[in-house]
Amino acid sequence: MTTVIDGKQVAASVIDAVKTASQALTEQTGVKTGLAVVIVGNDSASHAYVSSKSKMAKECGFTSVQHTLPEETTQEELATLVQTLNRDESLHGILVQLPLPKHLNSEPIIQSILPEKDVDGLHVVNAGKLATGDLDGGLVSCTPAGAMVFVKRTHGEDLSGLNAVVIGRSNLFGKPMAQLLLAANATVTIAHSRTKDLASVCRNADILVAAVGRPEMVKADWVKPGATVIDVGINRVAAPEKGEGKSRLVGDVAFEECAKVAAVITPVPGGVGPMTIAMLMANTVIAAYRKAGKAAPKF
Ligand SMILES: NC(=O)c1ccc[n+]([C@@H]2O[C@H](COP(=O)([O-])OP(=O)(O)OC[C@H]3O[C@@H](n4cnc5c(N)ncnc54)[C@H](OP(=O)(O)O)[C@@H]3O)[C@@H](O)[C@H]2O)c1
């Protein structure tokens, strides 16, 4: 029997743990966890993401601050806002929603966020801590952290003896995912667009993670029987069966056929997706515990 992971349910369990941790911190120290979310411009998808993040922060009992800046905001204005948020003692997490409008350079903005408030885990200090195996000192990028919750709930904390293949080498997902798997003792291969015979590389994987952005690229004969398959891809494809001009979301994994071979698999939508926001909340409460000089909870 194949297990299809219910990402919404796992995300809800993480959110419950965040609420409990946040409440306990307030009871013990009087500190209320605070998250600031910054959005620039008019991108409607980004606005939808940001409002669900702000809403979830409120649900978790956090102080939730949203800064909505106009499209014509300058680099200096945005940089000044980040400095103000860095100095604000009531805020433990700062998230600048990406992508920024084209005239803005996101990299110096992200790197100007204090690493201890970088709840997106994109600062080089946090990337460096992960790369050197310091999982307790830094903040890990939310989507790989969420995918890793699935892996650990399936295989336990120690992945010794297991082969993991991550398809994709982005700074946002592929590299941090590979480092998390390595830190848990898996034997890790990172595959990408220049990998030779990708199918046979994947067939070696006890844990196969796909983060490519190509609809249903991973086929059943790429999957080792009994493997755990984590699909990170989010691709919108035409769905004429739903009516003219309609579309649907699919992952990087051909779900129906791969589910017949895998032991555990994530669907799209409803798999990794809901975990990203849950781990953002987890990172924020972790940051608040550390600032209060308390041992941070684990998720
Ligand atoms: N919240 C979420 O659920 C969430 C969060 C982040 C990302 N995603 C989704 O995950 C997917 C990947 O995101 P990303 O930001 O990592 O994307 P990205 O920066 O575009 O990276 C894609 C990676 O896939 C590799 N690749 C492209 N074509 C390939 C091929 N034919 N064979 C093997 N590898 C190939 C690329 O290799 P090269 O490096 O050689 O070019 C690259 O390393 C996207 O669908 C994105 O929407 C979802």
Coordinates of C-alpha atoms and ligand atoms in Angstrom, one line a residue:
M1 CA 0.0 0.0 0.0
T2 CA 1.4 3.4 -1.0
T3 CA 1.2 6.1 1.6
V4 CA 0.2 9.5 0.1
I5 CA 1.5 12.2 2.5
D6 CA -1.2 14.7 3.5
G7 CA 0.8 18.0 3.6
K8 CA -2.1 20.0 4.9
Q9 CA -2.4 17.7 7.9
V10 CA 1.4 17.7 8.6
A11 CA 1.5 21.5 8.2
A12 CA -1.4 21.8 10.7
S13 CA 0.5 19.7 13.2
V14 CA 3.5 22.0 12.8
I15 CA 1.3 25.1 13.3
D16 CA -0.2 23.6 16.5
A17 CA 3.3 23.1 17.8
V18 CA 4.2 26.7 16.9
K19 CA 1.1 28.0 18.7
T20 CA 2.0 26.0 21.8
A21 CA 5.7 27.1 21.7
S22 CA 4.8 30.8 21.1
Q23 CA 2.3 30.7 24.0
A24 CA 4.8 29.1 26.3
L25 CA 7.4 31.7 25.5
T26 CA 5.0 34.5 26.4
E27 CA 4.1 32.8 29.7
Q28 CA 7.7 32.2 30.6
T29 CA 9.3 35.5 29.5
G30 CA 6.5 37.9 28.5
V31 CA 7.9 38.0 25.0
K32 CA 5.4 37.9 22.1
T33 CA 6.8 36.5 18.9
G34 CA 6.8 39.1 16.0
L35 CA 6.9 38.7 12.2
A36 CA 7.2 41.5 9.7
V37 CA 6.3 40.8 6.0
V38 CA 7.3 43.3 3.3
I39 CA 5.8 43.3 -0.1
V40 CA 6.7 45.8 -2.9
G41 CA 4.5 46.3 -6.1
N42 CA 1.4 44.8 -7.5
D43 CA 2.1 41.2 -8.3
S44 CA -1.2 39.5 -7.5
A45 CA 0.3 36.0 -6.7
S46 CA 2.8 37.7 -4.3
H47 CA 0.0 39.6 -2.6
A48 CA -1.9 36.4 -2.1
Y49 CA 1.1 34.7 -0.5
V50 CA 1.8 37.6 1.7
S51 CA -1.7 37.9 3.1
S52 CA -1.8 34.2 3.9
K53 CA 1.5 34.6 5.7
S54 CA 0.3 37.6 7.7
K55 CA -2.9 35.8 8.5
M56 CA -1.2 32.7 9.7
A57 CA 1.2 34.7 11.9
K58 CA -1.9 36.2 13.6
E59 CA -3.4 32.7 14.0
C60 CA -0.2 31.6 15.7
G61 CA -0.6 34.4 18.2
F62 CA 2.3 36.5 16.8
T63 CA 2.5 40.2 16.4
S64 CA 2.1 40.4 12.7
V65 CA 3.2 43.5 10.8
Q66 CA 2.7 43.9 7.0
H67 CA 4.4 46.6 5.0
T68 CA 2.9 47.1 1.6
L69 CA 5.0 49.4 -0.5
P70 CA 4.2 50.8 -4.0
E71 CA 5.7 49.6 -7.2
E72 CA 7.9 52.7 -7.5
T73 CA 9.6 52.2 -4.2
T74 CA 13.4 52.9 -4.5
Q75 CA 16.2 50.6 -3.4
E76 CA 17.1 53.1 -0.7
E77 CA 13.6 53.3 0.7
L78 CA 13.4 49.5 0.9
A79 CA 16.9 49.3 2.5
T80 CA 15.8 51.9 5.1
L81 CA 12.7 49.9 6.0
V82 CA 14.7 46.8 6.5
Q83 CA 17.1 48.7 8.8
T84 CA 14.1 49.9 10.8
L85 CA 12.8 46.4 11.1
N86 CA 16.2 45.1 12.1
R87 CA 16.3 47.5 15.0
D88 CA 12.7 46.8 16.1
E89 CA 13.0 44.6 19.3
S90 CA 9.4 43.4 19.0
L91 CA 10.1 41.7 15.7
H92 CA 11.9 38.4 15.5
G93 CA 11.4 37.6 11.8
I94 CA 11.6 39.7 8.7
L95 CA 10.5 38.4 5.3
V96 CA 10.8 40.4 2.1
Q97 CA 8.5 38.7 -0.5
L98 CA 10.3 37.8 -3.7
P99 CA 10.4 38.5 -6.6
L100 CA 10.8 42.2 -6.2
P101 CA 9.9 44.5 -9.0
K102 CA 12.6 44.5 -11.8
H103 CA 14.2 47.9 -10.9
L104 CA 15.1 46.6 -7.4
N105 CA 18.1 44.4 -6.6
S106 CA 16.9 41.7 -4.2
E107 CA 20.3 40.4 -3.2
P108 CA 21.6 43.4 -1.1
I109 CA 18.2 43.7 0.5
I110 CA 18.2 40.0 1.6
Q111 CA 21.8 40.2 2.8
S112 CA 20.9 43.3 4.9
I113 CA 18.4 41.5 7.0
L114 CA 20.0 40.5 10.3
P115 CA 20.8 36.8 10.0
E116 CA 19.0 36.0 13.3
K117 CA 15.8 37.6 11.8
D118 CA 16.2 36.0 8.3
V119 CA 13.3 33.6 8.7
D120 CA 13.4 32.8 4.9
G121 CA 16.9 31.3 5.5
L122 CA 18.4 33.1 2.5
H123 CA 21.2 35.1 4.2
V124 CA 24.7 33.8 3.4
V125 CA 25.3 33.4 7.2
N126 CA 22.4 31.0 7.4
A127 CA 23.3 29.2 4.2
G128 CA 26.9 28.9 5.6
K129 CA 25.7 27.6 8.9
L130 CA 23.7 24.9 7.1
A131 CA 26.6 24.1 4.9
T132 CA 28.9 23.6 7.9
G133 CA 26.3 21.4 9.6
D134 CA 25.4 24.0 12.3
L135 CA 21.6 23.2 12.3
D136 CA 21.0 24.6 15.7
G137 CA 22.6 28.0 15.1
G138 CA 21.0 29.2 11.9
L139 CA 17.7 29.4 10.2
V140 CA 16.9 27.0 7.3
S141 CA 15.1 27.9 4.1
C142 CA 11.4 27.1 4.7
T143 CA 10.5 24.7 1.8
P144 CA 13.5 22.3 2.3
A145 CA 12.9 22.4 6.0
G146 CA 9.3 21.4 5.3
A147 CA 10.3 18.6 2.9
M148 CA 12.7 17.4 5.6
V149 CA 9.8 17.1 8.1
F150 CA 8.2 14.6 5.7
V151 CA 11.5 12.6 5.3
K152 CA 12.0 12.5 9.1
R153 CA 8.5 11.5 9.8
T154 CA 8.9 8.6 7.3
H155 CA 12.4 7.4 8.0
G156 CA 13.3 8.8 11.5
E157 CA 16.1 11.3 12.4
D158 CA 18.9 9.1 11.2
L159 CA 19.1 8.3 7.4
S160 CA 22.3 6.2 7.7
G161 CA 22.6 3.8 4.8
L162 CA 19.9 5.5 2.7
N163 CA 20.7 6.9 -0.8
A164 CA 19.0 10.3 -1.4
V165 CA 18.8 12.0 -4.8
V166 CA 17.8 15.7 -5.1
I167 CA 17.0 16.8 -8.6
G168 CA 17.7 20.6 -8.7
R169 CA 20.6 22.6 -7.4
S170 CA 19.0 26.0 -6.6
N171 CA 20.1 28.1 -3.6
L172 CA 16.4 28.3 -2.6
F173 CA 15.7 24.6 -2.5
G174 CA 18.1 22.0 -4.0
K175 CA 21.3 22.9 -2.2
P176 CA 19.8 23.3 1.3
M177 CA 17.7 20.2 0.8
A178 CA 20.8 18.2 0.0
Q179 CA 22.6 19.6 3.0
L180 CA 19.7 18.7 5.3
L181 CA 19.8 15.1 4.0
L182 CA 23.5 14.9 4.4
A183 CA 23.3 16.3 8.0
A184 CA 20.9 13.4 8.7
N185 CA 23.6 10.9 7.4
A186 CA 22.0 10.1 4.0
T187 CA 24.3 9.5 1.1
V188 CA 23.4 12.4 -1.2
T189 CA 23.5 13.0 -4.9
I190 CA 22.5 16.3 -6.4
A191 CA 21.3 16.0 -10.0
H192 CA 20.7 18.9 -12.4
S193 CA 20.3 19.8 -16.1
R194 CA 23.8 18.5 -16.9
T195 CA 23.4 15.1 -15.2
K196 CA 24.0 12.2 -17.5
D197 CA 21.3 9.5 -17.5
L198 CA 19.1 11.1 -14.9
A199 CA 16.7 8.1 -14.8
S200 CA 19.3 5.7 -13.7
V201 CA 20.7 8.1 -11.1
C202 CA 17.1 8.4 -9.7
R203 CA 16.6 4.7 -9.7
N204 CA 19.3 4.5 -7.0
A205 CA 17.4 6.7 -4.6
D206 CA 15.7 5.5 -1.5
I207 CA 14.6 9.1 -1.1
L208 CA 14.0 11.0 -4.3
V209 CA 13.3 14.7 -4.1
A210 CA 12.3 16.6 -7.3
A211 CA 12.6 20.4 -7.5
V212 CA 13.0 21.1 -11.2
G213 CA 9.9 23.1 -12.5
R214 CA 9.1 20.6 -15.3
P215 CA 5.6 19.1 -15.3
E216 CA 5.6 15.4 -14.5
M217 CA 9.2 14.8 -15.6
V218 CA 9.9 12.0 -13.2
K219 CA 8.4 8.8 -14.5
A220 CA 7.5 5.4 -12.8
D221 CA 10.6 3.7 -14.2
W222 CA 12.9 6.4 -12.6
V223 CA 11.6 5.3 -9.1
K224 CA 13.2 2.6 -7.1
P225 CA 10.4 0.2 -5.8
G226 CA 9.6 1.2 -2.2
A227 CA 11.2 4.6 -2.4
T228 CA 10.0 7.8 -0.7
V229 CA 9.2 10.4 -3.4
I230 CA 9.0 14.1 -2.4
D231 CA 7.6 16.4 -5.2
V232 CA 8.5 20.0 -4.8
G233 CA 7.6 21.2 -8.3
I234 CA 4.6 23.5 -8.8
N235 CA 3.6 23.7 -12.5
R236 CA 0.4 25.0 -14.0
V237 CA -0.7 23.1 -17.1
A238 CA -3.6 23.3 -19.4
A239 CA -6.6 21.2 -18.4
P240 CA -9.0 21.1 -21.3
E241 CA -11.0 18.3 -19.6
K242 CA -12.1 20.9 -17.0
G243 CA -13.3 23.3 -19.7
E244 CA -11.9 25.7 -22.2
G245 CA -9.0 27.8 -20.9
K246 CA -8.9 25.9 -17.6
S247 CA -5.7 24.8 -15.9
R248 CA -4.5 22.6 -13.1
L249 CA -1.4 22.3 -10.9
V250 CA 1.0 19.3 -11.3
G251 CA 4.3 18.5 -9.8
D252 CA 7.6 17.4 -11.3
V253 CA 6.6 13.8 -10.7
A254 CA 4.1 11.9 -12.8
F255 CA 2.0 11.1 -9.7
E256 CA -0.4 8.4 -10.8
E257 CA 2.3 6.1 -12.3
C258 CA 5.0 6.8 -9.7
A259 CA 2.5 6.2 -6.8
K260 CA 2.3 2.6 -8.0
V261 CA 6.1 2.1 -7.5
A262 CA 6.9 4.3 -4.5
A263 CA 6.1 3.4 -0.9
V264 CA 5.6 7.0 0.2
I265 CA 4.8 9.9 -2.1
T266 CA 3.7 13.5 -1.8
P267 CA 0.9 14.9 -4.0
V268 CA 0.7 18.3 -5.8
P269 CA -1.1 20.3 -4.7
G270 CA -1.4 19.4 -1.0
G271 CA 2.1 18.0 -0.4
V272 CA 5.2 20.2 0.2
G273 CA 3.3 23.4 -0.6
P274 CA 1.4 23.9 2.7
M275 CA 4.7 23.2 4.6
T276 CA 6.5 26.3 3.4
I277 CA 4.3 28.7 5.4
A278 CA 4.2 26.4 8.4
M279 CA 8.0 26.3 8.5
L280 CA 8.1 30.1 8.2
M281 CA 6.0 30.3 11.4
A282 CA 8.4 27.7 13.0
N283 CA 11.5 29.7 12.0
T284 CA 9.9 32.8 13.5
V285 CA 9.2 31.2 16.9
I286 CA 12.7 29.6 16.9
A287 CA 14.1 33.1 16.3
A288 CA 12.1 34.5 19.2
Y289 CA 13.3 31.7 21.6
R290 CA 16.9 32.4 20.7
K291 CA 16.5 36.1 21.2
A292 CA 15.0 35.4 24.6
G293 CA 18.1 33.2 25.4
K294 CA 16.0 30.1 25.5
A295 CA 16.6 26.7 23.9
A296 CA 14.5 26.8 20.6
P297 CA 11.9 24.1 19.9
K298 CA 12.5 21.6 17.1
F299 CA 9.9 20.9 14.4
Ligands
LIG1 N1 6.5 26.4 -1.7 C1 6.8 25.5 -2.5 O1 6.2 24.5 -2.6 C2 8.0 25.7 -3.5 C3 9.1 26.5 -3.1 C4 10.1 26.6 -3.9 C5 10.1 26.1 -5.2 N2 9.0 25.4 -5.6 C6 8.9 24.7 -6.9 O2 10.0 23.9 -7.1 C7 10.5 23.9 -8.4 C8 12.0 24.2 -8.4 O3 12.2 25.5 -7.8 P1 13.6 26.2 -7.8 O4 13.4 27.5 -7.2 O5 14.6 25.3 -7.1 O6 13.9 26.3 -9.4 P2 15.1 26.7 -10.2 O7 15.9 27.7 -9.5 O8 14.6 27.0 -11.6 O9 16.0 25.4 -10.3 C9 15.6 24.3 -11.1 C10 16.7 23.3 -11.0 O10 16.2 22.2 -11.9 C11 17.3 21.8 -12.7 N3 16.8 21.3 -14.0 C12 16.1 22.0 -14.9 N4 15.8 21.2 -16.0 C13 16.3 20.0 -15.7 C14 16.3 18.7 -16.3 N5 15.7 18.6 -17.5 N6 16.9 17.7 -15.7 C15 17.4 17.8 -14.5 N7 17.5 19.0 -13.8 C16 16.9 20.0 -14.4 C17 18.1 23.0 -12.9 O11 19.4 22.6 -13.3 P3 20.6 23.7 -13.6 O12 21.1 24.2 -12.3 O13 21.6 22.9 -14.3 O14 20.0 24.7 -14.5 C18 18.0 23.7 -11.6 O15 19.1 23.3 -10.7 C19 9.6 24.9 -9.1 O16 8.5 24.2 -9.8 C20 9.1 25.8 -8.0 O17 7.8 26.3 -8.3 C21 8.0 25.1 -4.7

